[in-house]
Amino acid sequence: MKRAGKVVLCLLAVALAAYLMLVDYPALMATLNGNNEAERSVEVQNAADSSEAEAEKSEAAAEDDGESSAESLKEQKAELEAELEALYQQCEPTSVALCFDQLSALVYTDIYPALSEAGDVGTVVFTNSWLTGDNGRIQTAGFTAMVNAGWSYAVGGDSTLELTGTEEEIVAAWQARLETYLDRIRVRSGVRPTIYCFREGEYLPAYDEILESLGFTTIRYYPEDAAEDDGESALLKVVGIPISEESEANEILDELRAYPGAILVAQVTNNAQAEHCLSLVEELKESDAVTFTAFHAAAEAAADEEQQALRTEILEKEAALDVLKAQTAE
């Protein structure tokens, strides 16, 4: 009887436990799920906080990098400006000579008196086979007066002459024309030029030897022609920069900065051109960057390799500085 009672009690206990489990299971599961959700929420929040912290750290690092980069650009800019200032101190003014093509009578009547009053001289160029005394050209007596006053003279090409054929044929025709022209100049004007002024695109390295054999010492050519120069002759060579009624002083000064010596080439065939030329010269003379001189002096300055290298370095550094200025302005 006692054993049976124990068995009944055990069965009741099991039944009660099962009932309690059935009745509380949902709550139990809810409690368990709630705990899991809470844990996941904490994990998500922690991850979000971590990402936000990383983003803030990256943003701060980017700002630091940006500030560091900007500071580096400013330092480079300051260094370049200091280097340029030191180079500017070593750079001498460009020696500039005035050269007048075509022997126009206006060079004698308008240009020559004005330059003489200012203490300046120029160079007249025999071109297009014209001679002193020809119609509309400087008269021989006037030319002689200019030479006695310190003006130099040169001979140049002929824009009406078309040289065609092989290079050998062109060189031969060019030499024959030059020798004939020199004889005519000697007979009419009593001088023998030692300066040759090439027209744009006319220069060939093959002409150097011929010019030397004829007693020439100096030539004027243009920047694009200078690129063809092989540098093997003993001739002094100086770059010509054309000026016209459209030329402005600031543009000319900008071009002259590239050369220690240069020639300003003008064609004065009317009063307006003569007036503009003289006005331009006056403006240029106000700049400390140039000094007006005679043709040979300008050519000698152009041959100064140290000054030429200095100017090349200045132009390169100025270009680099412009890039840095653009970057710091962004």
mmCIF file of C-alpha atoms in Angstrom:
data_model
loop_
_atom_site.group_PDB
_atom_site.id
_atom_site.type_symbol
_atom_site.label_atom_id
_atom_site.label_comp_id
_atom_site.label_asym_id
_atom_site.label_seq_id
_atom_site.Cartn_x
_atom_site.Cartn_y
_atom_site.Cartn_z
ATOM 1 C CA MET A 1 0.000 0.000 0.000
ATOM 2 C CA LYS A 2 2.789 2.344 0.938
ATOM 3 C CA ARG A 3 4.616 1.444 -2.282
ATOM 4 C CA ALA A 4 1.566 2.164 -4.343
ATOM 5 C CA GLY A 5 1.210 5.530 -2.681
ATOM 6 C CA LYS A 6 4.781 6.462 -3.581
ATOM 7 C CA VAL A 7 4.192 5.490 -7.168
ATOM 8 C CA VAL A 8 1.107 7.702 -7.319
ATOM 9 C CA LEU A 9 2.963 10.590 -5.811
ATOM 10 C CA CYS A 10 5.775 10.222 -8.395
ATOM 11 C CA LEU A 11 3.291 10.157 -11.258
ATOM 12 C CA LEU A 12 1.592 13.275 -9.928
ATOM 13 C CA ALA A 13 4.926 15.076 -9.667
ATOM 14 C CA VAL A 14 5.801 14.198 -13.237
ATOM 15 C CA ALA A 15 2.399 15.317 -14.452
ATOM 16 C CA LEU A 16 2.684 18.587 -12.576
ATOM 17 C CA ALA A 17 6.111 19.271 -14.007
ATOM 18 C CA ALA A 18 4.864 18.555 -17.519
ATOM 19 C CA TYR A 19 1.892 20.839 -16.978
ATOM 20 C CA LEU A 20 4.063 23.631 -15.687
ATOM 21 C CA MET A 21 6.329 23.294 -18.685
ATOM 22 C CA LEU A 22 3.398 23.447 -21.089
ATOM 23 C CA VAL A 23 1.847 26.412 -19.344
ATOM 24 C CA ASP A 24 5.111 28.532 -19.006
ATOM 25 C CA TYR A 25 6.895 27.497 -22.246
ATOM 26 C CA PRO A 26 5.806 30.512 -24.311
ATOM 27 C CA ALA A 27 6.812 32.871 -21.543
ATOM 28 C CA LEU A 28 10.024 31.021 -21.152
ATOM 29 C CA MET A 29 10.724 31.227 -24.893
ATOM 30 C CA ALA A 30 9.770 34.879 -24.925
ATOM 31 C CA THR A 31 12.170 35.510 -22.129
ATOM 32 C CA LEU A 32 14.891 33.634 -23.939
ATOM 33 C CA ASN A 33 14.154 35.405 -27.251
ATOM 34 C CA GLY A 34 14.075 38.736 -25.498
ATOM 35 C CA ASN A 35 17.462 38.114 -24.053
ATOM 36 C CA ASN A 36 18.816 37.145 -27.513
ATOM 37 C CA GLU A 37 17.285 40.232 -29.152
ATOM 38 C CA ALA A 38 18.783 42.410 -26.470
ATOM 39 C CA GLU A 39 22.153 40.841 -27.028
ATOM 40 C CA ARG A 40 21.832 41.380 -30.815
ATOM 41 C CA SER A 41 20.763 44.984 -30.300
ATOM 42 C CA VAL A 42 23.760 45.576 -28.131
ATOM 43 C CA GLU A 43 25.994 43.991 -30.790
ATOM 44 C CA VAL A 44 24.432 46.128 -33.570
ATOM 45 C CA GLN A 45 24.771 49.275 -31.502
ATOM 46 C CA ASN A 46 28.352 48.426 -30.664
ATOM 47 C CA ALA A 47 29.070 47.836 -34.370
ATOM 48 C CA ALA A 48 27.416 51.148 -35.287
ATOM 49 C CA ASP A 49 29.370 52.962 -32.615
ATOM 50 C CA SER A 50 32.555 51.331 -33.834
ATOM 51 C CA SER A 51 31.856 52.275 -37.488
ATOM 52 C CA GLU A 52 31.051 55.852 -36.499
ATOM 53 C CA ALA A 53 34.250 56.034 -34.507
ATOM 54 C CA GLU A 54 36.237 54.658 -37.444
ATOM 55 C CA ALA A 55 34.567 57.158 -39.809
ATOM 56 C CA GLU A 56 35.375 60.024 -37.480
ATOM 57 C CA LYS A 57 38.931 58.755 -37.195
ATOM 58 C CA SER A 58 39.247 58.485 -41.006
ATOM 59 C CA GLU A 59 37.748 61.962 -41.470
ATOM 60 C CA ALA A 60 40.142 63.390 -38.938
ATOM 61 C CA ALA A 61 43.037 61.606 -40.644
ATOM 62 C CA ALA A 62 41.891 62.960 -44.022
ATOM 63 C CA GLU A 63 41.703 66.477 -42.602
ATOM 64 C CA ASP A 64 45.172 66.062 -41.169
ATOM 65 C CA ASP A 65 46.443 64.791 -44.532
ATOM 66 C CA GLY A 66 44.749 67.698 -46.322
ATOM 67 C CA GLU A 67 46.240 70.213 -43.940
ATOM 68 C CA SER A 68 49.628 68.529 -44.259
ATOM 69 C CA SER A 69 49.406 68.552 -48.078
ATOM 70 C CA ALA A 70 48.334 72.212 -48.158
ATOM 71 C CA GLU A 71 51.146 73.107 -45.786
ATOM 72 C CA SER A 72 53.616 71.213 -47.985
ATOM 73 C CA LEU A 73 52.430 73.106 -51.085
ATOM 74 C CA LYS A 74 52.822 76.415 -49.256
ATOM 75 C CA GLU A 75 56.345 75.466 -48.227
ATOM 76 C CA GLN A 76 57.251 74.485 -51.815
ATOM 77 C CA LYS A 77 55.760 77.748 -53.090
ATOM 78 C CA ALA A 78 57.768 79.775 -50.568
ATOM 79 C CA GLU A 79 60.971 77.925 -51.487
ATOM 80 C CA LEU A 80 60.411 78.523 -55.215
ATOM 81 C CA GLU A 81 59.699 82.207 -54.648
ATOM 82 C CA ALA A 82 62.909 82.541 -52.641
ATOM 83 C CA GLU A 83 64.901 80.742 -55.353
ATOM 84 C CA LEU A 84 63.384 82.947 -58.042
ATOM 85 C CA GLU A 85 64.179 86.105 -56.131
ATOM 86 C CA ALA A 86 67.818 85.015 -55.895
ATOM 87 C CA LEU A 87 67.883 84.272 -59.641
ATOM 88 C CA TYR A 88 66.298 87.639 -60.465
ATOM 89 C CA GLN A 89 69.135 89.340 -58.613
ATOM 90 C CA GLN A 90 71.648 87.611 -60.917
ATOM 91 C CA CYS A 91 69.734 88.390 -64.106
ATOM 92 C CA GLU A 92 71.037 91.349 -66.105
ATOM 93 C CA PRO A 93 68.704 93.515 -68.230
ATOM 94 C CA THR A 94 68.172 92.361 -71.800
ATOM 95 C CA SER A 95 70.407 94.244 -74.228
ATOM 96 C CA VAL A 96 68.083 95.435 -76.983
ATOM 97 C CA ALA A 97 68.984 96.909 -80.365
ATOM 98 C CA LEU A 98 66.667 98.527 -82.910
ATOM 99 C CA CYS A 99 66.760 97.286 -86.480
ATOM 100 C CA PHE A 100 64.931 98.932 -89.414
ATOM 101 C CA ASP A 101 64.414 96.968 -92.615
ATOM 102 C CA GLN A 102 63.847 98.333 -96.132
ATOM 103 C CA LEU A 103 65.869 101.588 -95.906
ATOM 104 C CA SER A 104 62.666 103.636 -95.687
ATOM 105 C CA ALA A 105 63.269 107.412 -95.924
ATOM 106 C CA LEU A 106 61.113 107.793 -92.785
ATOM 107 C CA VAL A 107 63.843 106.115 -90.750
ATOM 108 C CA TYR A 108 66.057 109.084 -91.561
ATOM 109 C CA THR A 109 63.440 111.841 -91.334
ATOM 110 C CA ASP A 110 61.451 110.606 -88.278
ATOM 111 C CA ILE A 111 63.269 107.856 -86.382
ATOM 112 C CA TYR A 112 66.867 109.017 -86.602
ATOM 113 C CA PRO A 113 66.317 112.533 -85.123
ATOM 114 C CA ALA A 114 64.191 111.233 -82.231
ATOM 115 C CA LEU A 115 66.671 108.500 -81.282
ATOM 116 C CA SER A 116 69.602 110.883 -81.620
ATOM 117 C CA GLU A 117 67.950 113.321 -79.205
ATOM 118 C CA ALA A 118 67.612 110.453 -76.683
ATOM 119 C CA GLY A 119 71.208 109.363 -77.249
ATOM 120 C CA ASP A 120 70.224 106.096 -78.950
ATOM 121 C CA VAL A 121 71.263 104.488 -82.225
ATOM 122 C CA GLY A 122 69.844 101.840 -84.515
ATOM 123 C CA THR A 123 70.658 99.682 -87.509
ATOM 124 C CA VAL A 124 69.413 100.057 -91.080
ATOM 125 C CA VAL A 125 69.141 96.964 -93.274
ATOM 126 C CA PHE A 126 69.615 96.799 -97.031
ATOM 127 C CA THR A 127 66.801 94.495 -98.176
ATOM 128 C CA ASN A 128 64.886 93.590 -101.334
ATOM 129 C CA SER A 129 67.847 94.794 -103.437
ATOM 130 C CA TRP A 130 67.103 98.431 -102.568
ATOM 131 C CA LEU A 131 69.957 100.896 -102.298
ATOM 132 C CA THR A 132 70.385 104.289 -100.681
ATOM 133 C CA GLY A 133 69.141 106.987 -103.039
ATOM 134 C CA ASP A 134 66.375 104.831 -104.528
ATOM 135 C CA ASN A 135 62.887 106.317 -104.610
ATOM 136 C CA GLY A 136 61.408 106.379 -101.113
ATOM 137 C CA ARG A 137 64.667 105.161 -99.542
ATOM 138 C CA ILE A 138 67.265 106.904 -97.375
ATOM 139 C CA GLN A 139 69.437 109.151 -99.491
ATOM 140 C CA THR A 140 73.145 108.297 -99.561
ATOM 141 C CA ALA A 141 74.172 111.541 -97.837
ATOM 142 C CA GLY A 142 71.642 110.917 -95.083
ATOM 143 C CA PHE A 143 72.839 107.336 -94.701
ATOM 144 C CA THR A 144 76.430 108.539 -94.347
ATOM 145 C CA ALA A 145 75.371 111.002 -91.655
ATOM 146 C CA MET A 146 73.641 108.205 -89.731
ATOM 147 C CA VAL A 147 76.709 105.969 -89.933
ATOM 148 C CA ASN A 148 78.922 108.804 -88.713
ATOM 149 C CA ALA A 149 76.518 109.244 -85.775
ATOM 150 C CA GLY A 150 77.048 105.631 -84.701
ATOM 151 C CA TRP A 151 74.331 103.803 -86.603
ATOM 152 C CA SER A 152 75.248 100.382 -87.969
ATOM 153 C CA TYR A 153 74.147 98.803 -91.231
ATOM 154 C CA ALA A 154 73.349 95.298 -92.377
ATOM 155 C CA VAL A 155 72.239 93.416 -95.452
ATOM 156 C CA GLY A 156 69.296 91.058 -95.634
ATOM 157 C CA GLY A 157 67.224 88.876 -97.893
ATOM 158 C CA ASP A 158 64.868 89.676 -100.727
ATOM 159 C CA SER A 159 61.184 88.941 -100.140
ATOM 160 C CA THR A 160 60.562 89.086 -103.897
ATOM 161 C CA LEU A 161 63.126 86.365 -104.618
ATOM 162 C CA GLU A 162 61.862 82.778 -104.595
ATOM 163 C CA LEU A 163 64.623 80.282 -103.965
ATOM 164 C CA THR A 164 63.575 76.825 -105.170
ATOM 165 C CA GLY A 165 65.183 73.497 -105.953
ATOM 166 C CA THR A 166 67.445 71.312 -103.856
ATOM 167 C CA GLU A 167 69.158 72.765 -100.804
ATOM 168 C CA GLU A 168 72.420 72.886 -102.735
ATOM 169 C CA GLU A 169 70.754 74.876 -105.535
ATOM 170 C CA ILE A 170 69.057 77.206 -103.041
ATOM 171 C CA VAL A 171 72.333 77.890 -101.215
ATOM 172 C CA ALA A 172 74.148 78.578 -104.504
ATOM 173 C CA ALA A 173 71.454 81.004 -105.709
ATOM 174 C CA TRP A 174 71.368 82.726 -102.311
ATOM 175 C CA GLN A 175 75.156 83.206 -102.336
ATOM 176 C CA ALA A 176 75.200 84.576 -105.890
ATOM 177 C CA ARG A 177 72.458 87.083 -105.077
ATOM 178 C CA LEU A 178 74.253 88.188 -101.863
ATOM 179 C CA GLU A 179 77.620 88.723 -103.536
ATOM 180 C CA THR A 180 76.001 90.811 -106.280
ATOM 181 C CA TYR A 181 74.093 92.883 -103.742
ATOM 182 C CA LEU A 182 77.216 93.521 -101.652
ATOM 183 C CA ASP A 183 79.013 94.899 -104.698
ATOM 184 C CA ARG A 184 76.102 97.218 -105.483
ATOM 185 C CA ILE A 185 75.973 98.469 -101.866
ATOM 186 C CA ARG A 186 79.699 99.186 -101.922
ATOM 187 C CA VAL A 187 79.443 101.156 -105.164
ATOM 188 C CA ARG A 188 76.363 103.180 -104.129
ATOM 189 C CA SER A 189 76.882 103.693 -100.381
ATOM 190 C CA GLY A 190 80.595 103.064 -99.903
ATOM 191 C CA VAL A 191 80.186 100.420 -97.152
ATOM 192 C CA ARG A 192 80.514 96.677 -96.783
ATOM 193 C CA PRO A 193 78.080 95.176 -94.222
ATOM 194 C CA THR A 194 79.337 92.539 -91.795
ATOM 195 C CA ILE A 195 75.867 91.845 -90.350
ATOM 196 C CA TYR A 196 73.391 89.638 -92.178
ATOM 197 C CA CYS A 197 69.696 89.849 -91.261
ATOM 198 C CA PHE A 198 67.714 86.793 -92.300
ATOM 199 C CA ARG A 199 64.046 86.940 -93.101
ATOM 200 C CA GLU A 200 61.816 84.594 -91.127
ATOM 201 C CA GLY A 201 62.236 81.035 -92.371
ATOM 202 C CA GLU A 202 65.226 81.880 -94.587
ATOM 203 C CA TYR A 203 68.096 80.671 -92.400
ATOM 204 C CA LEU A 204 69.994 77.461 -93.165
ATOM 205 C CA PRO A 205 73.104 76.261 -91.264
ATOM 206 C CA ALA A 206 74.810 75.921 -94.665
ATOM 207 C CA TYR A 207 74.845 79.722 -94.944
ATOM 208 C CA ASP A 208 77.155 80.113 -91.931
ATOM 209 C CA GLU A 209 80.320 79.063 -93.741
ATOM 210 C CA ILE A 210 79.534 81.305 -96.712
ATOM 211 C CA LEU A 211 78.926 84.318 -94.486
ATOM 212 C CA GLU A 212 82.178 83.749 -92.608
ATOM 213 C CA SER A 213 84.081 83.496 -95.894
ATOM 214 C CA LEU A 214 82.576 86.830 -96.990
ATOM 215 C CA GLY A 215 83.728 88.581 -93.811
ATOM 216 C CA PHE A 216 80.460 88.592 -91.859
ATOM 217 C CA THR A 217 80.657 88.477 -88.066
ATOM 218 C CA THR A 218 77.039 88.593 -86.922
ATOM 219 C CA ILE A 219 73.616 87.415 -88.009
ATOM 220 C CA ARG A 220 70.036 88.074 -86.971
ATOM 221 C CA TYR A 221 67.526 85.295 -87.234
ATOM 222 C CA TYR A 222 64.236 84.361 -85.603
ATOM 223 C CA PRO A 223 63.385 81.907 -82.790
ATOM 224 C CA GLU A 224 62.093 79.210 -85.130
ATOM 225 C CA ASP A 225 65.261 79.545 -87.240
ATOM 226 C CA ALA A 226 67.473 79.339 -84.156
ATOM 227 C CA ALA A 227 66.111 75.841 -83.606
ATOM 228 C CA GLU A 228 67.765 74.821 -86.905
ATOM 229 C CA ASP A 229 71.162 76.212 -85.881
ATOM 230 C CA ASP A 230 73.813 73.497 -85.439
ATOM 231 C CA GLY A 231 75.952 75.839 -83.306
ATOM 232 C CA GLU A 232 79.167 75.053 -85.183
ATOM 233 C CA SER A 233 80.033 78.479 -86.611
ATOM 234 C CA ALA A 234 81.940 81.339 -85.006
ATOM 235 C CA LEU A 235 79.299 83.898 -85.995
ATOM 236 C CA LEU A 236 77.546 85.889 -83.298
ATOM 237 C CA LYS A 237 73.840 85.115 -83.524
ATOM 238 C CA VAL A 238 71.023 87.133 -82.055
ATOM 239 C CA VAL A 239 67.266 86.621 -82.156
ATOM 240 C CA GLY A 240 64.983 89.142 -83.828
ATOM 241 C CA ILE A 241 61.556 90.049 -82.430
ATOM 242 C CA PRO A 242 59.250 91.795 -84.934
ATOM 243 C CA ILE A 243 57.288 94.836 -83.793
ATOM 244 C CA SER A 244 54.342 96.450 -85.545
ATOM 245 C CA GLU A 245 51.531 98.920 -84.896
ATOM 246 C CA GLU A 246 49.715 96.158 -82.996
ATOM 247 C CA SER A 247 52.660 95.492 -80.658
ATOM 248 C CA GLU A 248 52.260 96.408 -76.994
ATOM 249 C CA ALA A 249 55.096 97.087 -74.568
ATOM 250 C CA ASN A 250 54.067 94.443 -72.024
ATOM 251 C CA GLU A 251 53.934 91.741 -74.719
ATOM 252 C CA ILE A 252 57.369 92.715 -76.043
ATOM 253 C CA LEU A 253 58.838 92.761 -72.525
ATOM 254 C CA ASP A 254 57.450 89.293 -71.929
ATOM 255 C CA GLU A 255 59.183 88.003 -75.068
ATOM 256 C CA LEU A 256 62.456 89.742 -74.247
ATOM 257 C CA ARG A 257 62.661 87.994 -70.861
ATOM 258 C CA ALA A 258 63.811 84.822 -72.607
ATOM 259 C CA TYR A 259 66.947 86.437 -74.067
ATOM 260 C CA PRO A 260 69.999 88.225 -72.645
ATOM 261 C CA GLY A 261 70.294 90.047 -75.974
ATOM 262 C CA ALA A 262 67.750 90.616 -78.759
ATOM 263 C CA ILE A 263 66.885 92.759 -81.772
ATOM 264 C CA LEU A 264 63.590 94.599 -82.214
ATOM 265 C CA VAL A 265 62.793 94.515 -85.926
ATOM 266 C CA ALA A 266 60.595 97.260 -87.383
ATOM 267 C CA GLN A 267 59.416 98.204 -90.833
ATOM 268 C CA VAL A 268 58.605 101.908 -90.923
ATOM 269 C CA THR A 269 56.822 102.722 -94.162
ATOM 270 C CA ASN A 270 54.342 105.362 -92.972
ATOM 271 C CA ASN A 271 54.092 108.055 -90.304
ATOM 272 C CA ALA A 272 51.759 106.040 -88.085
ATOM 273 C CA GLN A 273 54.276 103.200 -87.913
ATOM 274 C CA ALA A 274 57.087 105.622 -87.122
ATOM 275 C CA GLU A 275 55.075 107.277 -84.354
ATOM 276 C CA HIS A 276 54.053 103.947 -82.801
ATOM 277 C CA CYS A 277 57.623 102.636 -82.957
ATOM 278 C CA LEU A 278 58.990 105.638 -81.070
ATOM 279 C CA SER A 279 56.174 105.482 -78.515
ATOM 280 C CA LEU A 280 56.864 101.776 -77.960
ATOM 281 C CA VAL A 281 60.567 102.434 -77.444
ATOM 282 C CA GLU A 282 59.781 105.078 -74.819
ATOM 283 C CA GLU A 283 57.548 102.660 -72.930
ATOM 284 C CA LEU A 284 60.162 99.910 -73.045
ATOM 285 C CA LYS A 285 62.846 102.240 -71.764
ATOM 286 C CA GLU A 286 60.801 102.790 -68.608
ATOM 287 C CA SER A 287 61.402 99.164 -67.656
ATOM 288 C CA ASP A 288 64.454 98.086 -65.681
ATOM 289 C CA ALA A 289 64.342 94.783 -67.559
ATOM 290 C CA VAL A 290 65.857 96.183 -70.774
ATOM 291 C CA THR A 291 68.647 98.454 -71.866
ATOM 292 C CA PHE A 292 68.956 99.843 -75.395
ATOM 293 C CA THR A 293 72.276 99.434 -77.129
ATOM 294 C CA ALA A 294 73.959 98.921 -80.513
ATOM 295 C CA PHE A 295 73.524 95.817 -82.675
ATOM 296 C CA HIS A 296 76.886 94.202 -81.896
ATOM 297 C CA ALA A 297 76.490 94.825 -78.167
ATOM 298 C CA ALA A 298 73.124 93.065 -78.221
ATOM 299 C CA ALA A 299 74.642 90.168 -80.177
ATOM 300 C CA GLU A 300 77.499 89.854 -77.679
ATOM 301 C CA ALA A 301 75.015 89.823 -74.803
ATOM 302 C CA ALA A 302 73.027 87.114 -76.586
ATOM 303 C CA ALA A 303 76.178 84.970 -76.654
ATOM 304 C CA ASP A 304 76.438 85.007 -72.839
ATOM 305 C CA GLU A 305 75.764 81.338 -72.082
ATOM 306 C CA GLU A 306 75.602 81.893 -68.319
ATOM 307 C CA GLN A 307 72.914 84.546 -68.634
ATOM 308 C CA GLN A 308 71.005 82.440 -71.160
ATOM 309 C CA ALA A 309 71.063 79.422 -68.824
ATOM 310 C CA LEU A 310 69.930 81.664 -65.972
ATOM 311 C CA ARG A 311 66.954 82.932 -67.958
ATOM 312 C CA THR A 312 66.009 79.412 -68.984
ATOM 313 C CA GLU A 313 66.061 78.336 -65.335
ATOM 314 C CA ILE A 314 63.953 81.342 -64.337
ATOM 315 C CA LEU A 315 61.310 80.563 -66.945
ATOM 316 C CA GLU A 316 61.155 76.921 -65.830
ATOM 317 C CA LYS A 317 60.809 77.848 -62.153
ATOM 318 C CA GLU A 318 58.167 80.453 -62.928
ATOM 319 C CA ALA A 319 56.150 77.815 -64.770
ATOM 320 C CA ALA A 320 56.467 75.479 -61.763
ATOM 321 C CA LEU A 321 55.420 78.302 -59.431
ATOM 322 C CA ASP A 322 52.307 78.960 -61.525
ATOM 323 C CA VAL A 323 51.331 75.305 -61.079
ATOM 324 C CA LEU A 324 51.802 75.504 -57.307
ATOM 325 C CA LYS A 325 49.772 78.709 -57.121
ATOM 326 C CA ALA A 326 46.928 77.009 -58.959
ATOM 327 C CA GLN A 327 47.063 74.034 -56.594
ATOM 328 C CA THR A 328 47.067 76.164 -53.433
ATOM 329 C CA ALA A 329 44.136 78.177 -54.766
ATOM 330 C CA GLU A 330 41.958 75.073 -55.178
#
